[in-house]
C-alpha positions as CSV (number, residue, x, y, z in Angstrom):
1,I,123.7,153.8,95.4
2,S,121.6,153.5,92.2
3,V,124.1,150.9,90.8
4,S,123.6,148.7,94.1
5,L,120.4,149.2,94.3
6,S,119.6,147.7,90.5
7,L,121.9,145.1,91.1
8,A,119.9,144.1,94.4
9,N,116.8,144.0,92.4
10,T,118.4,142.0,89.8
11,I,119.2,139.2,92.4
12,Y,115.8,139.4,93.8
13,A,114.4,139.1,90.6
14,S,116.4,135.9,89.4
15,A,115.5,134.4,92.7
16,M,111.8,134.8,92.5
17,A,112.1,133.4,88.9
18,S,113.8,130.4,90.0
19,D,111.3,129.7,93.0
20,P,107.8,130.8,92.4
21,S,106.6,130.1,95.9
22,S,108.7,132.7,97.1
23,K,106.1,135.5,96.0
24,L,103.6,133.8,98.5
25,P,103.7,135.8,102.0
26,Y,105.5,133.6,104.7
27,L,102.3,132.5,106.4
28,P,100.8,128.8,107.6
29,G,99.5,126.8,104.5
30,Y,101.3,129.3,102.1
31,T,104.8,127.1,102.3
32,F,106.2,124.2,100.8
33,Q,108.8,122.2,101.7
34,K,111.7,122.0,99.0
35,K,112.4,118.5,97.7
36,K,115.1,116.6,98.4
37,Q,118.0,116.3,95.4
38,N,119.1,112.7,97.0
39,Y,117.1,110.2,98.4
40,G,119.8,107.7,99.2
41,K,120.0,106.1,102.8
42,T,122.9,107.4,104.7
43,Q,126.1,105.4,105.1
44,Y,127.5,104.7,108.2
45,F,130.4,102.4,107.6
46,E,133.4,102.5,104.9
47,K,135.5,99.8,103.8
48,N,139.4,100.7,103.3
49,A,142.6,98.2,102.8
50,G,140.2,95.5,103.7
51,L,139.3,97.2,107.3
52,S,135.8,98.5,108.3
53,F,135.6,102.0,109.6
54,V,132.7,104.1,111.1
55,K,131.8,106.8,108.6
56,H,132.3,110.3,110.7
57,T,130.4,113.5,109.9
58,G,132.4,115.8,108.0
59,V,135.6,113.8,107.6
60,R,136.2,113.6,103.7
61,K,137.2,110.4,102.0
62,P,140.3,108.9,102.1
63,G,141.1,109.9,98.4
64,Q,140.8,113.8,99.3
65,G,143.4,113.4,102.0
66,A,141.4,112.9,105.3
67,N,142.9,111.5,108.1
68,I,141.0,108.1,109.3
69,P,141.1,106.7,112.7
70,R,143.3,103.7,113.6
71,V,145.3,104.2,110.4
72,T,148.4,101.3,110.4
73,P,151.7,102.1,108.4
74,D,150.5,99.4,106.3
75,M,147.8,101.2,104.9
76,V,149.9,104.2,103.4
77,I,150.5,104.3,99.6
78,D,154.1,104.2,98.6
79,K,154.5,107.0,96.1
80,D,157.2,105.4,93.9
81,K,155.4,102.1,93.3
82,K,151.9,103.8,93.2
83,A,150.7,100.8,95.2
84,T,149.5,99.8,98.3
85,K,151.3,97.6,100.6
86,P,150.0,94.3,101.5
87,L,148.3,94.7,104.6
88,N,149.1,92.5,107.8
89,A,146.5,90.7,109.3
90,Q,148.4,89.6,112.5
91,P,148.5,92.4,115.2
92,E,151.9,93.4,116.5
93,K,150.5,92.9,120.0
94,L,147.5,90.7,121.2
95,P,145.5,92.2,124.1
96,A,146.0,90.1,127.3
97,W,142.4,88.9,127.3
98,V,143.4,87.3,124.0
99,A,147.1,86.4,124.6
100,Y,146.3,84.7,128.0
101,D,142.8,83.4,127.6
102,R,142.1,80.3,130.1
103,K,145.5,80.4,131.4
104,V,145.9,80.1,135.2
105,L,149.0,80.2,137.5
106,R,148.4,77.6,140.3
107,F,150.4,78.0,143.6
108,Y,150.2,76.3,147.3
109,A,150.5,77.9,150.0
110,Y,149.6,77.4,153.6
111,F,149.0,79.9,156.8
112,K,148.8,79.2,160.5
113,E,145.8,79.8,162.6
114,T,145.6,79.6,166.6
115,V,143.5,77.3,168.0
116,D,141.9,78.4,171.3
117,G,140.4,76.0,174.2
118,S,141.8,72.8,173.1
119,P,144.6,70.9,175.0
120,L,145.8,68.8,171.9
121,E,146.6,71.4,169.5
122,N,147.6,75.2,169.7
123,F,147.6,75.9,166.0
124,R,146.3,74.7,162.9
125,V,148.2,74.6,159.5
126,R,145.7,75.3,156.4
127,K,146.7,74.5,152.9
128,C,145.2,76.7,150.4
129,I,145.5,76.8,146.4
130,F,146.3,80.0,144.8
131,Y,144.7,80.4,141.3
132,Y,146.1,83.7,139.5
133,Y,144.4,84.4,136.1
134,L,146.5,85.9,133.6
135,E,143.7,87.3,131.3
136,D,142.7,89.9,133.7
137,D,145.2,89.4,137.0
138,S,142.6,88.5,139.0
139,M,143.0,85.9,141.7
140,H,140.8,83.5,144.0
141,I,141.9,81.2,146.8
142,A,140.3,78.0,147.3
143,E,141.0,75.6,150.6
144,P,140.8,71.9,149.9
145,R,138.3,69.9,152.2
146,Q,139.7,67.9,155.1
147,Q,137.7,65.0,156.9
148,N,136.6,66.2,160.4
149,S,138.3,69.3,159.9
150,G,135.6,71.0,162.1
151,M,135.7,74.2,160.0
152,P,133.9,75.2,157.2
153,Q,136.6,74.9,153.8
154,G,135.9,75.7,150.2
155,V,136.4,79.0,148.4
156,F,138.4,81.2,150.7
157,V,138.7,84.4,148.8
158,K,136.4,85.1,145.6
159,R,138.0,85.9,142.5
160,H,139.1,89.6,142.2
161,R,141.8,91.7,141.7
162,V,143.6,91.4,145.1
163,Q,145.1,94.6,147.0
164,K,148.0,94.6,148.6
165,P,148.0,95.9,152.2
166,K,147.8,99.7,153.1
167,G,146.5,100.3,149.4
168,T,149.7,100.3,147.8
169,G,148.8,98.5,144.4
170,F,147.4,95.0,143.3
171,Y,149.3,91.7,143.4
172,S,150.6,90.6,139.9
173,A,152.4,87.4,138.9
174,A,155.6,89.1,139.8
175,D,154.4,89.0,143.3
176,L,154.2,85.4,143.4
177,V,157.2,83.7,144.0
178,I,157.7,80.5,146.0
179,G,159.0,81.2,149.7
180,S,157.4,84.9,149.6
181,N,154.9,85.7,152.0
182,L,151.5,87.7,150.9
183,E,149.5,89.5,153.1
184,I,145.8,89.1,152.2
185,Y,143.0,90.7,154.2
186,G,145.3,90.3,157.4
187,R,146.4,86.4,157.0
188,V,149.9,86.2,156.2
189,F,150.2,83.1,153.1
190,R,153.6,81.5,152.5
191,I,153.9,80.1,148.9
192,Y,155.7,77.0,149.1
193,D,154.9,75.3,145.7
194,C,153.4,75.6,142.4
195,D,152.2,73.2,139.2
196,D,154.6,72.5,136.2
197,F,152.6,74.7,134.0
198,T,153.5,77.5,136.4
199,K,157.1,77.1,136.6
200,Q,157.3,76.5,132.9
201,F,155.5,79.7,132.4
202,Y,158.2,81.3,134.8
203,K,160.8,79.8,133.0
204,D,159.8,80.8,129.7
205,N,159.5,84.4,130.7
206,G,163.3,84.6,132.4
207,A,162.0,84.6,135.8
208,E,162.7,80.7,136.9
209,Q,160.9,79.9,140.2
210,P,163.0,78.8,143.4
211,K,163.0,75.1,144.5
212,C,160.0,74.0,146.4
213,E,159.4,74.0,150.0
214,H,157.5,71.3,152.0
215,A,154.8,72.6,154.3
216,P,154.7,71.9,158.0
217,E,152.3,69.5,159.6
218,D,150.4,70.2,162.9
219,V,149.0,67.6,165.4
220,F,145.6,67.5,163.5
221,A,147.3,66.2,160.2
222,Q,149.6,63.6,162.0
223,T,146.9,62.4,164.0
224,N,144.4,62.0,161.1
225,K,147.4,60.1,159.3
226,N,147.4,57.5,162.1
227,V,143.7,57.0,162.2
228,M,143.5,56.6,158.5
229,K,146.4,53.8,158.9
230,T,144.2,51.8,161.4
231,T,141.3,52.0,159.8
232,K,142.6,49.7,156.9
233,A,141.3,46.0,156.1
234,P,142.2,43.7,159.2
235,N,144.0,40.5,158.8
236,P,141.6,37.8,158.3
237,M,143.3,35.6,160.6
238,K,143.0,37.7,163.6
239,T,139.6,38.5,162.9
240,F,139.0,34.7,163.2
241,M,140.9,34.4,166.1
242,E,139.0,37.1,167.9
243,A,135.8,36.1,166.8
244,Q,136.6,32.6,168.9
245,L,137.2,34.6,171.4
246,G,133.4,36.2,171.3
247,K,134.4,39.8,169.4
248,T,132.2,39.5,166.3
249,I,131.7,42.0,163.9
250,E,128.3,42.2,161.9
251,K,128.5,41.6,158.3
252,N,126.3,44.9,157.4
253,T,128.8,47.1,160.0
254,K,131.7,45.9,158.0
255,K,130.5,46.4,154.7
256,F,129.5,49.8,155.5
257,L,132.8,50.7,157.0
258,E,134.6,49.2,153.8
259,N,131.9,50.8,151.3
260,D,130.9,54.0,152.8
261,R,130.2,56.7,150.1
262,K,131.3,54.3,147.4
263,V,128.4,54.3,144.5
264,L,127.9,53.1,141.4
265,R,126.1,55.2,138.6
266,F,124.5,53.9,135.4
267,F,122.7,55.6,132.5
268,C,119.4,54.1,131.8
269,R,116.8,54.2,129.0
270,W,113.3,53.0,129.0
271,D,111.5,53.0,125.9
272,D,107.8,53.2,126.6
273,P,105.8,50.7,124.2
274,S,102.5,52.2,124.7
275,M,100.4,54.2,122.0
276,Y,101.7,57.8,123.1
277,G,104.9,56.4,124.9
278,E,108.4,57.9,124.3
279,T,112.0,57.2,125.4
280,M,112.8,58.3,129.0
281,L,116.3,58.7,130.2
282,Y,117.1,57.9,133.7
283,V,120.5,57.5,136.1
284,L,120.6,54.5,138.4
285,H,122.6,54.5,141.6
286,Y,123.4,51.8,143.3
287,F,125.1,52.1,146.6
288,L,127.6,49.5,148.0
289,S,127.3,50.4,151.4
290,D,123.7,48.8,152.0
291,E,123.1,47.6,148.4
292,T,120.2,49.9,147.9
293,V,119.2,51.1,144.4
294,E,117.6,54.7,143.5
295,V,116.1,55.6,140.1
296,L,116.4,59.5,139.0
297,Q,114.9,60.8,136.0
298,I,117.0,63.0,133.6
299,K,115.4,66.3,133.6
300,E,115.2,67.7,129.6
301,N,114.3,71.6,128.8
302,N,111.2,72.0,127.0
303,S,110.2,68.0,127.3
304,G,106.6,69.2,128.3
305,R,106.9,66.7,131.1
306,D,106.4,67.6,134.8
307,H,109.6,67.0,136.5
308,F,109.4,63.7,138.8
309,P,113.0,63.7,140.0
310,A,112.8,60.1,141.6
311,L,111.2,57.1,139.8
312,L,112.3,54.6,142.4
313,K,113.4,56.3,145.9
314,R,116.2,54.4,147.6
315,Q,115.5,50.9,148.5
316,K,116.4,47.5,148.1
317,L,115.3,46.4,144.6
318,P,114.2,42.6,144.6
319,K,114.6,40.5,141.3
320,N,111.1,38.8,141.5
321,L,108.2,41.7,141.7
322,F,105.9,39.3,143.3
323,D,108.0,39.2,146.7
324,V,107.0,42.3,147.5
325,S,103.9,42.0,149.7
326,P,100.7,43.8,148.1
327,S,98.9,44.4,151.4
328,I,98.3,47.7,152.3
329,N,99.5,47.2,155.8
330,K,102.8,45.9,154.8
331,I,103.8,48.2,151.9
332,G,107.2,47.4,150.7
333,A,107.6,44.3,152.8
334,V,109.4,41.3,151.1
335,G,109.6,37.7,151.9
336,E,112.4,35.9,153.7
337,D,113.6,34.3,150.7
338,A,113.6,37.2,148.1
339,Q,116.4,37.8,146.0
340,F,118.0,41.5,145.4
341,Y,119.9,43.0,142.8
342,E,123.7,42.7,143.4
343,P,126.2,44.9,141.8
344,Q,127.4,41.9,139.4
345,D,123.6,41.8,137.8
346,L,124.3,45.5,136.8
347,V,125.7,44.9,133.4
348,C,125.3,47.3,130.5
349,G,123.1,46.1,127.5
C-alpha cells in the first residue's frame, strides 16, 4: 500500500509541476483555457490519383491503408512495379441522363372517340404524337391541331412517367412497338408509325420496329379534304363568264380568302438623332389580307424605358404624311388619292 501511495504522490507532483494552474481551485475565474497546439484550418477535401474525395473524420490517410470511398481498380498500387497504374478517365458506363441527353423517340398513334348527337359521324379518329424521353423514361402526348375540329387540342398528356393499367409498372421503350395498343388513363392508343431516328435507334439495339401502318380516316377527315379541294384558286375564264352573268366577287373578299393569316415580318431599327436619342428596335408586320401595317417595339431587359408595345397600331400606312387629315373630327381619315405602302415597297435597307 505504501508503494502505491508513493507512486500516486509522485505522479501528482509531476502533474502539478507541468501545469501550475492545476494548483488553483476549480472555481469560476480561477481556470484557464489551454492553448491550442495546432492553429491550422481543417481540411475537408483530399486528392488521390487525380480524384477528389471528401475527408471523413476518423479515416486514416491512404498511405496508412485506409479504405477510401469510391475506390476503383485503377487506383490499386501494383506491388511488383511499385508504381500506380494509369487512371482511366473514361467511366465504364455512363449514366442514362448523360448518355441519352436530349434524345427523344417519336411515335405516331391514334385513338377513336365516339361522337354523340351528330347525324354525319359516329366516331372521330384523333391522331396523337408520343414523345418518349430516354434520359428519364418520361413521356408526353401531343395532339396536332386541326382546322374547324370543334374540340380542344394540343398537349394531351403532360410529361411524366406514365403508369401501366392496374399499377403493374411504368411504360418503357420496350413497350412502344408499331402495331401495339397502349392503354393510358382509360384510352386505348394504337401506334402506327415512328420517325427515322426512332427506327434507327431500335435497329442499333437489336429490336427492329415492324412495318408502319396507316391510320384510318373518319368522315370528318374526308369532308375536310373535299373542302380544301374546292377552295383552290378558280379558273380566270370561269370567273369572267360568271361576272358577265351577274356573279361578281369583290376584290377585298377575294384578297382576304387568298391571303388570310399570311403576314410579312420585318425587323426595323430607328436611330433617334436627338441629343439624348438612342437606337430603338422594332418589328414590322404587314398583313396581306387587308394591306395593313403594325409596328411593335422589342422589349429589352434593364433598358430603363417603359414598355410601349405598339408604336403604330394596325392600320393602312400612307406614303405621304400630309394625306392624313389633321382635323380632330376626322382623326386618321385619308384622302381619296392617298397612296399606301404595298409589299413591294418593303425592302431590306
